[in-house]
Coordinates of C-alpha atoms and ligand atoms in Angstrom, one line a residue:
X1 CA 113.4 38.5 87.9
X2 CA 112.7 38.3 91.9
X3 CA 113.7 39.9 94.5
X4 CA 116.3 38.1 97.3
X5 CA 115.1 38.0 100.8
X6 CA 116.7 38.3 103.6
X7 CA 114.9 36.1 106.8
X8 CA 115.9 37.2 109.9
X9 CA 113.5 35.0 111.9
X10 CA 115.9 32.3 113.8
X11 CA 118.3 35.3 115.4
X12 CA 115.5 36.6 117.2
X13 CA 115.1 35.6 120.7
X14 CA 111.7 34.4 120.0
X15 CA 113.4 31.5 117.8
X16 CA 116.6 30.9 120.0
X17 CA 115.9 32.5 123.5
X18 CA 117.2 36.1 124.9
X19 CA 120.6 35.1 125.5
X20 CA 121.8 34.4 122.1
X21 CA 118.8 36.4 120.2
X22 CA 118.2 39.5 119.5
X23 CA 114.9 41.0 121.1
X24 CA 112.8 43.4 119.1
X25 CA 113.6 46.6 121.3
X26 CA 117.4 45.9 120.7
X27 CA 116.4 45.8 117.1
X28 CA 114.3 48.8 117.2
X29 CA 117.0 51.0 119.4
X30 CA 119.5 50.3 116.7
X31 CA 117.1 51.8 114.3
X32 CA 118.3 55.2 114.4
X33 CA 121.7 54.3 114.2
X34 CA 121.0 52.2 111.4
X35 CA 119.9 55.3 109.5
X36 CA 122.5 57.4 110.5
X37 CA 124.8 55.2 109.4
X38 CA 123.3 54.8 105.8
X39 CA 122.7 58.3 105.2
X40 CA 127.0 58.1 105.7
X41 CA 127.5 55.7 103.6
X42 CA 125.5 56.8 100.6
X43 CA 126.4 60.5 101.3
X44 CA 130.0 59.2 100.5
X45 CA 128.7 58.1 96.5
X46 CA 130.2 60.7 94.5
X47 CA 133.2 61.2 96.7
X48 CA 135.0 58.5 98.1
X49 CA 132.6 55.5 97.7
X50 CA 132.1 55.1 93.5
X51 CA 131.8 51.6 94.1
X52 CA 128.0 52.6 95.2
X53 CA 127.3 53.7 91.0
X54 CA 128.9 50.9 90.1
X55 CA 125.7 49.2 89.3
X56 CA 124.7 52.3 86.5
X57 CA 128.6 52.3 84.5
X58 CA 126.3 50.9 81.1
X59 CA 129.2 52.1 79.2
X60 CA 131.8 49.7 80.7
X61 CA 129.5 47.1 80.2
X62 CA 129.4 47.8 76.7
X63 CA 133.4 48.0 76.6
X64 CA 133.8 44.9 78.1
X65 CA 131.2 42.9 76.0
X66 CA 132.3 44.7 73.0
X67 CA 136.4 43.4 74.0
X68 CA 134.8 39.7 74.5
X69 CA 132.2 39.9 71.2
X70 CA 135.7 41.1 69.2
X71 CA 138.4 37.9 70.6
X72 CA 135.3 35.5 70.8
X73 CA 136.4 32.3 69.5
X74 CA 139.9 32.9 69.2
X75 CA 141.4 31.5 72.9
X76 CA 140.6 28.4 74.5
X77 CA 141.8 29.6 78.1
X78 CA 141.3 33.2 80.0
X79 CA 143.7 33.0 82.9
X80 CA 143.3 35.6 85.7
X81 CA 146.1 36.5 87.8
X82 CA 145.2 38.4 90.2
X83 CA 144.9 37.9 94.0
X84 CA 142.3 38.8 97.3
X85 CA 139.7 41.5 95.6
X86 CA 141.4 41.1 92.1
X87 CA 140.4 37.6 92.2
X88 CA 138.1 36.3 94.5
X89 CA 134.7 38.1 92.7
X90 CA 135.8 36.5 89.4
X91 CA 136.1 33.0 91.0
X92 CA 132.4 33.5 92.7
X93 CA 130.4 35.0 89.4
X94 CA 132.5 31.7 87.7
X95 CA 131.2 29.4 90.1
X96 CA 127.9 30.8 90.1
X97 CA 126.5 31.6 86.7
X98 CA 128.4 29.1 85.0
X99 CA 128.5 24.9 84.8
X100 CA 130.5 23.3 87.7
X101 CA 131.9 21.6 84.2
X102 CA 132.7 24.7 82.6
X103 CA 136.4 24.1 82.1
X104 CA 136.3 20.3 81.1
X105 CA 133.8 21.2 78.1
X106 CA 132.3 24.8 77.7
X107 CA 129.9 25.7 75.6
X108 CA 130.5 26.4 71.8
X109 CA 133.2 28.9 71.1
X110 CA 133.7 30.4 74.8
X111 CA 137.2 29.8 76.4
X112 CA 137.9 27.9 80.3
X113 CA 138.9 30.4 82.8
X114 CA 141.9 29.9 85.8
X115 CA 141.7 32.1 88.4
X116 CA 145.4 32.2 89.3
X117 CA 145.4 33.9 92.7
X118 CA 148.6 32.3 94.2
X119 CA 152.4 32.1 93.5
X120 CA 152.3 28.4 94.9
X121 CA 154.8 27.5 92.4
X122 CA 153.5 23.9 91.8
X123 CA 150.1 25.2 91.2
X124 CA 151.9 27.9 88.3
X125 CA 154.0 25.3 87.1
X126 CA 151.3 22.8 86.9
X127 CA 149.9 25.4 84.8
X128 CA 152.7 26.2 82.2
X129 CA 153.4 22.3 81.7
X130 CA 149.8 21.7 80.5
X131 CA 148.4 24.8 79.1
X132 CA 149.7 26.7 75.9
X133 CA 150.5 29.9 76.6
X134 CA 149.5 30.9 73.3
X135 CA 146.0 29.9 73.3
X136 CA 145.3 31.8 76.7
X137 CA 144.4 35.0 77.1
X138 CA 146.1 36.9 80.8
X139 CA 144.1 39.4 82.4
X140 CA 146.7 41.0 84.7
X141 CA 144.1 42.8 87.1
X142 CA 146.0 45.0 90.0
X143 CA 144.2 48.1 91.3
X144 CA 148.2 49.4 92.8
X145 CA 149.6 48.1 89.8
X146 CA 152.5 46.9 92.1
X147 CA 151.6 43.7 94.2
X148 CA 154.2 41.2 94.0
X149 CA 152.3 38.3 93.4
X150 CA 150.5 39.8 90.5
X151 CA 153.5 41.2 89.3
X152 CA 155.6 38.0 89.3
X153 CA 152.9 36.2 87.5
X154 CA 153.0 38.6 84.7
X155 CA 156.8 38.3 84.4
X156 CA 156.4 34.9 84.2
X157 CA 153.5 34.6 81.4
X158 CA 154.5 37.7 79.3
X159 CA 157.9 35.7 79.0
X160 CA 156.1 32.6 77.9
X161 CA 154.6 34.3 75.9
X162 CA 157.3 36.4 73.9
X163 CA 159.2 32.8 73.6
X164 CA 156.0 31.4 72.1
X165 CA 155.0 34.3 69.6
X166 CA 157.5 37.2 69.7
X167 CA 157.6 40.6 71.2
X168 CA 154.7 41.9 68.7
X169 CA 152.5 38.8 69.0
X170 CA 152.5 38.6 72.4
X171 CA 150.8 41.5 73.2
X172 CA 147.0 40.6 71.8
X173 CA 147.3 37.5 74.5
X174 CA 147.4 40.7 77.4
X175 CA 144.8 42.9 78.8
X176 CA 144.9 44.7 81.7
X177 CA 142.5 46.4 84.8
X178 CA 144.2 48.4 86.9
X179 CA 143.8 52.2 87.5
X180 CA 143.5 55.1 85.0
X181 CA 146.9 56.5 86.2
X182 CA 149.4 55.4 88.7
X183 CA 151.1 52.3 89.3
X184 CA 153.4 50.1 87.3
X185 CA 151.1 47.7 85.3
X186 CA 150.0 51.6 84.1
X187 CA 153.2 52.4 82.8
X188 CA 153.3 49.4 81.2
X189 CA 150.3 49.3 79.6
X190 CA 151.8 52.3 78.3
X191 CA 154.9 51.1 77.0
X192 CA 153.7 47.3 75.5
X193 CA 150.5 49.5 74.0
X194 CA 147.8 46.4 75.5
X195 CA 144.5 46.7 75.7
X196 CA 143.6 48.3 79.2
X197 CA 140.4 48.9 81.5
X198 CA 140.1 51.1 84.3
X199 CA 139.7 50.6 87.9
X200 CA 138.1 53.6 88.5
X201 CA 138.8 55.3 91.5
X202 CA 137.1 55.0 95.0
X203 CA 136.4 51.2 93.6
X204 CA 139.0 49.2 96.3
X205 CA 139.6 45.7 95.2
X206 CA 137.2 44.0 97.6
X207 CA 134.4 46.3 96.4
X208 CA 135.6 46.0 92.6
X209 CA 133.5 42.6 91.6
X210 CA 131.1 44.7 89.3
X211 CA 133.6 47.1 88.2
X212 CA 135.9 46.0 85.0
X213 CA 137.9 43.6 87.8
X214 CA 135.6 41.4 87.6
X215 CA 132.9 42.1 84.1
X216 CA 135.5 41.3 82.3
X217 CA 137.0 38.0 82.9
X218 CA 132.8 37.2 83.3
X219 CA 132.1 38.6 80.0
X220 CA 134.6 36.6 78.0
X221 CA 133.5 33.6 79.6
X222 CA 129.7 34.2 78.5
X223 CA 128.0 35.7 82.0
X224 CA 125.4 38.2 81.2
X225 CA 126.9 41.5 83.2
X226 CA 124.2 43.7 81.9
X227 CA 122.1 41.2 84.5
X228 CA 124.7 41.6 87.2
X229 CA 124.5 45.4 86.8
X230 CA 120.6 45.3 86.4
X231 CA 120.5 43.1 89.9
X232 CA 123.0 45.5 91.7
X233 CA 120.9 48.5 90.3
X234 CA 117.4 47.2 91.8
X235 CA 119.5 46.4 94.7
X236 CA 120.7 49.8 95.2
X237 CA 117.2 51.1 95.1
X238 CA 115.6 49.0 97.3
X239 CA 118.8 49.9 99.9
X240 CA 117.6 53.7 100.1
X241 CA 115.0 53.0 102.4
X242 CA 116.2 53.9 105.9
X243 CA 113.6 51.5 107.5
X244 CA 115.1 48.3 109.0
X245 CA 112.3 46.3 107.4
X246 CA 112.5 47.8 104.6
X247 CA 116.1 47.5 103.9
X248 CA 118.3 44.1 103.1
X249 CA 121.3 45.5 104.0
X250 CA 120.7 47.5 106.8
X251 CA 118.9 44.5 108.7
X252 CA 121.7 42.2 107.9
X253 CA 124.7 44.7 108.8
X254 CA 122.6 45.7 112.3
X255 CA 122.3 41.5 112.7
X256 CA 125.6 41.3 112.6
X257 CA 126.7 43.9 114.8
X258 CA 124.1 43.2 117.4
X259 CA 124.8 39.2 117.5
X260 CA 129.1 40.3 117.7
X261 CA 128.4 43.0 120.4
X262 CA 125.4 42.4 122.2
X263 CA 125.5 38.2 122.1
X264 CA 129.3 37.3 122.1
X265 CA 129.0 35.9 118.3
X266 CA 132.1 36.8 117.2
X267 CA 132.0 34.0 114.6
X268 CA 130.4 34.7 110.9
X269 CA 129.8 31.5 109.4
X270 CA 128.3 31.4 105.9
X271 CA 127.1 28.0 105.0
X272 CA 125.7 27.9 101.4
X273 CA 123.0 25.4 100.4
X274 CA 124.3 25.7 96.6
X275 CA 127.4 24.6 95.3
X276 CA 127.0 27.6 93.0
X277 CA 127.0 30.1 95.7
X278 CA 130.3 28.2 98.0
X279 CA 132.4 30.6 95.8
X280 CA 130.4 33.9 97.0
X281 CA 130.5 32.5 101.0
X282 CA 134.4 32.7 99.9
X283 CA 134.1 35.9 98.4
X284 CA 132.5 37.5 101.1
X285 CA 134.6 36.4 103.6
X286 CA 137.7 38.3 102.5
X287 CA 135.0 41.1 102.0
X288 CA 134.0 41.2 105.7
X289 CA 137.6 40.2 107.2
X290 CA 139.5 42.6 105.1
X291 CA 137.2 45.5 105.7
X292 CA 136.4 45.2 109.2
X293 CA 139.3 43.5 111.2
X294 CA 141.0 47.0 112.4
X295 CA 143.3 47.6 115.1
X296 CA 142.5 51.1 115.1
X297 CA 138.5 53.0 115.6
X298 CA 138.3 56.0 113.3
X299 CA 139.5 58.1 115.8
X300 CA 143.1 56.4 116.2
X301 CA 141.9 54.1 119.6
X302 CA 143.1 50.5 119.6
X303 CA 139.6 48.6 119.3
X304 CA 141.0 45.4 117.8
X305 CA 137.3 44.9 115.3
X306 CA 136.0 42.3 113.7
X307 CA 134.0 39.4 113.1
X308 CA 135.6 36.5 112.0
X309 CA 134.0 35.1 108.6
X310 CA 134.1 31.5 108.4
X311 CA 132.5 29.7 105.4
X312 CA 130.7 26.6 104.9
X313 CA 129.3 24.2 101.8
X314 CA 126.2 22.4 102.6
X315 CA 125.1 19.3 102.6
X316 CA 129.0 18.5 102.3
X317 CA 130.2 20.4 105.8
X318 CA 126.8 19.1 107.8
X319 CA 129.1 15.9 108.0
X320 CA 132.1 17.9 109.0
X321 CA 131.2 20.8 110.7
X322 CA 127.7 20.6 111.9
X323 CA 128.3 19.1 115.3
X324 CA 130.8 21.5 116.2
X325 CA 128.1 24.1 115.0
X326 CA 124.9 22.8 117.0
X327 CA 126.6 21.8 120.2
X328 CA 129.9 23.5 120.3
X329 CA 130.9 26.7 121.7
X330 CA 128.1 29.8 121.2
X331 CA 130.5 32.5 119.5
X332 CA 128.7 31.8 116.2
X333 CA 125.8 33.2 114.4
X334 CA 124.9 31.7 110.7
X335 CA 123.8 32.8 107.1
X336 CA 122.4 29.7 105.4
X337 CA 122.5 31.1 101.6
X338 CA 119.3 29.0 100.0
X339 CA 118.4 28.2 96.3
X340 CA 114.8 28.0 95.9
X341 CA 114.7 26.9 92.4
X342 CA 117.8 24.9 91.6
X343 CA 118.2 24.3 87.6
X344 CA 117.7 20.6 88.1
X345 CA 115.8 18.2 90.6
X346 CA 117.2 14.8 89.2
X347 CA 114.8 11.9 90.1
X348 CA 115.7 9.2 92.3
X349 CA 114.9 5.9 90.7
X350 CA 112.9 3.1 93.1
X351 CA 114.4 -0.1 94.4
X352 CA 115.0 -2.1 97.6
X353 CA 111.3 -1.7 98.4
X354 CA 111.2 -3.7 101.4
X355 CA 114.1 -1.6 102.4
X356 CA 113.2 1.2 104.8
X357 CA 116.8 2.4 104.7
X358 CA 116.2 2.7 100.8
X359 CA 112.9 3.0 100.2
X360 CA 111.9 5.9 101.5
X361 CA 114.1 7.9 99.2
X362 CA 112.7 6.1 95.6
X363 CA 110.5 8.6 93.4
X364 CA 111.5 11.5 95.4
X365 CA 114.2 14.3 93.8
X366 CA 118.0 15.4 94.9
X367 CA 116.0 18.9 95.1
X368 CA 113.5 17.8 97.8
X369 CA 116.8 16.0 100.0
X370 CA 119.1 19.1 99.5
X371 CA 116.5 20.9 100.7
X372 CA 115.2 18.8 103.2
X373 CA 118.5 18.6 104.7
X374 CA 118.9 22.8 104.2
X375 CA 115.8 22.8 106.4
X376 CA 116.8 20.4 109.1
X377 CA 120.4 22.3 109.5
X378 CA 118.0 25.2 110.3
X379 CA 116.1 23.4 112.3
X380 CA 118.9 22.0 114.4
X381 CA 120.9 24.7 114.7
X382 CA 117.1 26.9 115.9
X383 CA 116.6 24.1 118.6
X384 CA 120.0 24.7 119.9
X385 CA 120.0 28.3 120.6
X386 CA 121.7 29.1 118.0
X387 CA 121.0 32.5 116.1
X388 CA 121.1 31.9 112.4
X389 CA 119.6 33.8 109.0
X390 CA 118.5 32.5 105.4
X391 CA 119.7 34.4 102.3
X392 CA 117.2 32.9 99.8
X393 CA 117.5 33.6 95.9
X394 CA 114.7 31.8 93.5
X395 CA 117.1 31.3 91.3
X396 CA 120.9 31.8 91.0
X397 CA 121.2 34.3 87.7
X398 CA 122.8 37.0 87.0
X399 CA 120.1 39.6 88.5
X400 CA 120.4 37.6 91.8
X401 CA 124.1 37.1 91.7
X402 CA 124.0 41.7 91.3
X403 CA 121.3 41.9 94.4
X404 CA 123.5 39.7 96.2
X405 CA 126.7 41.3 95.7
X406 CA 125.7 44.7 96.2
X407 CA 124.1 43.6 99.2
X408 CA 126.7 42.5 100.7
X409 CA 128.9 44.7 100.3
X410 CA 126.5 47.6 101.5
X411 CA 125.9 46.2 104.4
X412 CA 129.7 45.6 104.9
X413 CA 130.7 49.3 104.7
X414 CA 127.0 50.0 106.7
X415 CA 129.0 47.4 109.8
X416 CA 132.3 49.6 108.8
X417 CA 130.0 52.4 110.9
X418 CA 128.7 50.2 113.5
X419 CA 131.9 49.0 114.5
X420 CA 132.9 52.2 114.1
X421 CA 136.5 51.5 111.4
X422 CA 137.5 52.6 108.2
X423 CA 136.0 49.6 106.1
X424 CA 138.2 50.8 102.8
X425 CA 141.5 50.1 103.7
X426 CA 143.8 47.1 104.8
X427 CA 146.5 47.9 106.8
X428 CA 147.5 44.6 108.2
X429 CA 147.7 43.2 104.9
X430 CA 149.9 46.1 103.5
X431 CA 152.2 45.5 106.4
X432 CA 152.8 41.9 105.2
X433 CA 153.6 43.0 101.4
X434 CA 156.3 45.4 102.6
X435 CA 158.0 42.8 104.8
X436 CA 157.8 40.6 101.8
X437 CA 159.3 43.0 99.7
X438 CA 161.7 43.1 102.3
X439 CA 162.5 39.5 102.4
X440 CA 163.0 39.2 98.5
X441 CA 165.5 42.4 98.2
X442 CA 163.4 45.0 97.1
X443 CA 165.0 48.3 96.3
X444 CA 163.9 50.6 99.1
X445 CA 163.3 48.2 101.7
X446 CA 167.3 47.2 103.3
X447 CA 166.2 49.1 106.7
X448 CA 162.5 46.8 107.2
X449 CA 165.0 44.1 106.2
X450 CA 167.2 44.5 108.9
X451 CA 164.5 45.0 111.2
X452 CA 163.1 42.0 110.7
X453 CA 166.1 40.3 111.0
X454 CA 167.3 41.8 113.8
X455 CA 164.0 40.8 115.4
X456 CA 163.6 37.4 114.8
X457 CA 163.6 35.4 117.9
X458 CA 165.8 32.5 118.3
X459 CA 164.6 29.2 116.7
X460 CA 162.7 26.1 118.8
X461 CA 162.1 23.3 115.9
X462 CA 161.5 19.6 116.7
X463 CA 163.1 17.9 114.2
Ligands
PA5_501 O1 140.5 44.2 98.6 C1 141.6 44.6 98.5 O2 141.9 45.8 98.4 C2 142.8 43.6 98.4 O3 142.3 42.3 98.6 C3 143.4 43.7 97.1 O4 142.5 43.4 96.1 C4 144.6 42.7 97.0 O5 145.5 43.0 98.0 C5 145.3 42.9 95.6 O6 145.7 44.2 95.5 P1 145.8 44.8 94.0 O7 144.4 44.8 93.4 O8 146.3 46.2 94.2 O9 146.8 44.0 93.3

């Protein structure tokens, strides 16, 4: 079990020059301010931020392996629906600690898993004309209990499956995350009698990936979350120091903010050199735009925050992106996330000897051109001034996919005090759910209905 590293080389101005880089005094004034903000965050732990102890809940480890260990065998699909942080950790532990095959043949006696996270109806109905209901297990996972997507998608499956197996029967093909007490998936829960697991609170959804949200759907699908929770743990401890050097997450949230407000980067891409971690880049984006794109400061000013998370897959974007990265615009600072150990190397065979072109590629291994091509992307993007970082795991497991996690989002909520906004909530996003409420007739919502009509400006379409 290793440690992940964070190198911070290429965003100092020693790499890329002082006007995109960062100089070592600007590092070192932001120091203090680094600690300061730490000592907020943690001091929050037992109030406001549980999602910090996340990492030490060994009983809700237990529940959920003990839920998997009892249904094991018995469903050949485990379909999330769920949506943003209800869905987007149980996509990227998926992707990461499982085949990219998984779902055409997984191993012995474990089940597929659909991450449902849309309403796109020809993506649902897809769904329901090739998959049984009945040999699927839906874990409805909605910290409010109430958002529409989520909720529609239960409608729509419960239904399938009451026509399938009746009223009774349907109810072992349910289980539910969501929190302890309020919201309407809780009162149904109580009323249908399914099996339920908590969202405990001060555990938003974005910050939920190692809480039940997203053990669960991992557990059934064979991930080791003791791992996960053992990674997170040794994470957690290593993020106590309040030394910049000394502290992953401190040095990446102050590298952020300094690139954003010092350098004019207001452009976070995250290009991952593993297929395995494109999933997490995903993840994290929603994890950095959700919880730091605020109109408002703390104190009520309009500030308009945020860095704009962008991700990218390599070697497949260096024929897409790249160009636009090395010579384009310089709003942009990079993570390269970087397997060091991949579980294969796969040999390329020798021919076309007298073929340069060819040649020079027989006897060597996928490993050493993935790499190689890593490495010049760092390389080319260095030359061109442009301020980029490494994430590096020696292996993607379980204990590195818990560092990276709870790395990540400590350093998010650490940035939530640089930038100096509530990193916990999402207004923007709850305005769109009431005005689609609104649009589809919800009870309680005629006046924002009428607003919005009212409001809408006259239409200019080319037809
Ligand atoms: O991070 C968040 O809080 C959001 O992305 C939510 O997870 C998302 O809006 C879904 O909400 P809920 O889990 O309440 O259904």
């Amino acid at each position: 079990m290793s440690a992940i590293r964070f190198d911070y080389t290429n965003v100092l101005a020693d790499a890329v020059g002082p006007a995109h880089g960062l100089t070592d005094e600007e590092l070192a004034s932001f120091a203090e301010p680094s600690a300061r903000a730490l000592d907020a965050v943690l001091g929050r732990r037992a109030t406001d931020l549980r999602w910090l102890d996340l990492p030490y809940q060994d009983d809700v480890a237990l529940h959920v392996a003990d839920y998997a260990a009892s249904v094991r065998g018995r469903f050949r699909n485990v379909v999330v629906l769920g949506i943003g942080g209800s869905a987007l950790g149980n996509k990227a532990l998926q992707t990461a600690l499982n085949s990219p095959y998984h779902n055409i043949e997984p191993p012995a006696g474990l089940p597929r898993l659909f991450v449902l996270d849309n309403v796109d109806p020809d993506l649902v109905g897809e769904f329901l004309d090739r998959f049984d209901p009945a040999e699927s297990v839906f874990n409805v996972i909605s910290e409010s209990g109430g958002t529409a997507e989520t909720m529609g998608q239960f409608l729509l499956f419960r239904q399938k499956l009451i026509d399938r197996l009746g009223v009774e029967g349907h109810r072992e093909h349910v289980v539910v995350t969501t929190d302890a007490e309020h919201g309407a998936l809780r009162e149904i829960v109580g009323r249908e009698g399914y099996e339920a697991f908590v969202l405990p609170d001060g555990v938003g959804g974005r910050f939920g990936a190692l809480s039940p949200a997203g053990l669960l759907s991992s557990a059934l699908v064979g991930i080791d979350v003791q791992g996960l929770l053992k990674g997170a743990a040794d994470m957690d401890q290593r993020c106590r120091a309040r030394e910049l050097d000394a502290n992953p997450a401190l040095t990446h949230a102050a590298v952020q903010y300094l690139l954003h407000a010092r350098k004019g980067k207001p452009m976070a891409v995250t290009f991952s050199y593993s297929h395995r971690l494109k999933d997490m880049a995903d993840w994290y984006a929603q994890l950095l735009g959700e919880s730091l794109g605020k109109r408002k400061s703390r104190s009520g000013e309009d500030v308009f925050a945020g860095p704009t998370p962008v991700s990218a897959l390599g070697v497949t974007d260096q024929r897409s992106q790249v160009q636009l990265y090395v010579e384009g615009p310089f709003d942009k600072w990079f993570t390269l996330l970087a397997v060091d150990e991949p579980d294969h190397a796969v040999e390329l065979p020798h021919a076309y000897d007298d073929l340069e072109g060819a040649a020079y590629l027989g006897g060597r291994t996928l490993k050493e051109l993935f790499q190689a091509e890593r490495d010049g992307t760092r390389v080319a993007l260095t030359e061109a001034g442009r301020p980029n970082a490494t994430l590096a795991l020696e292996k993607v497991d379980a204990h590195a996919i818990g560092q990276m996690i709870y790395v990540l989002e400590l350093s998010v909520a650490l940035m939530g005090e640089h930038y100096d906004v509530n990193a916990f909530d999402q207004p923007g996003v709850e305005a769109g759910k009431v005005a689609a409420y609104a649009l589809m007739g919800r009870a309680g919502y005629e006046e924002r209905r009428a607003e919005i009509e009212r409001s809408a400006p006259p239409a200019r379409r080319v037809v």
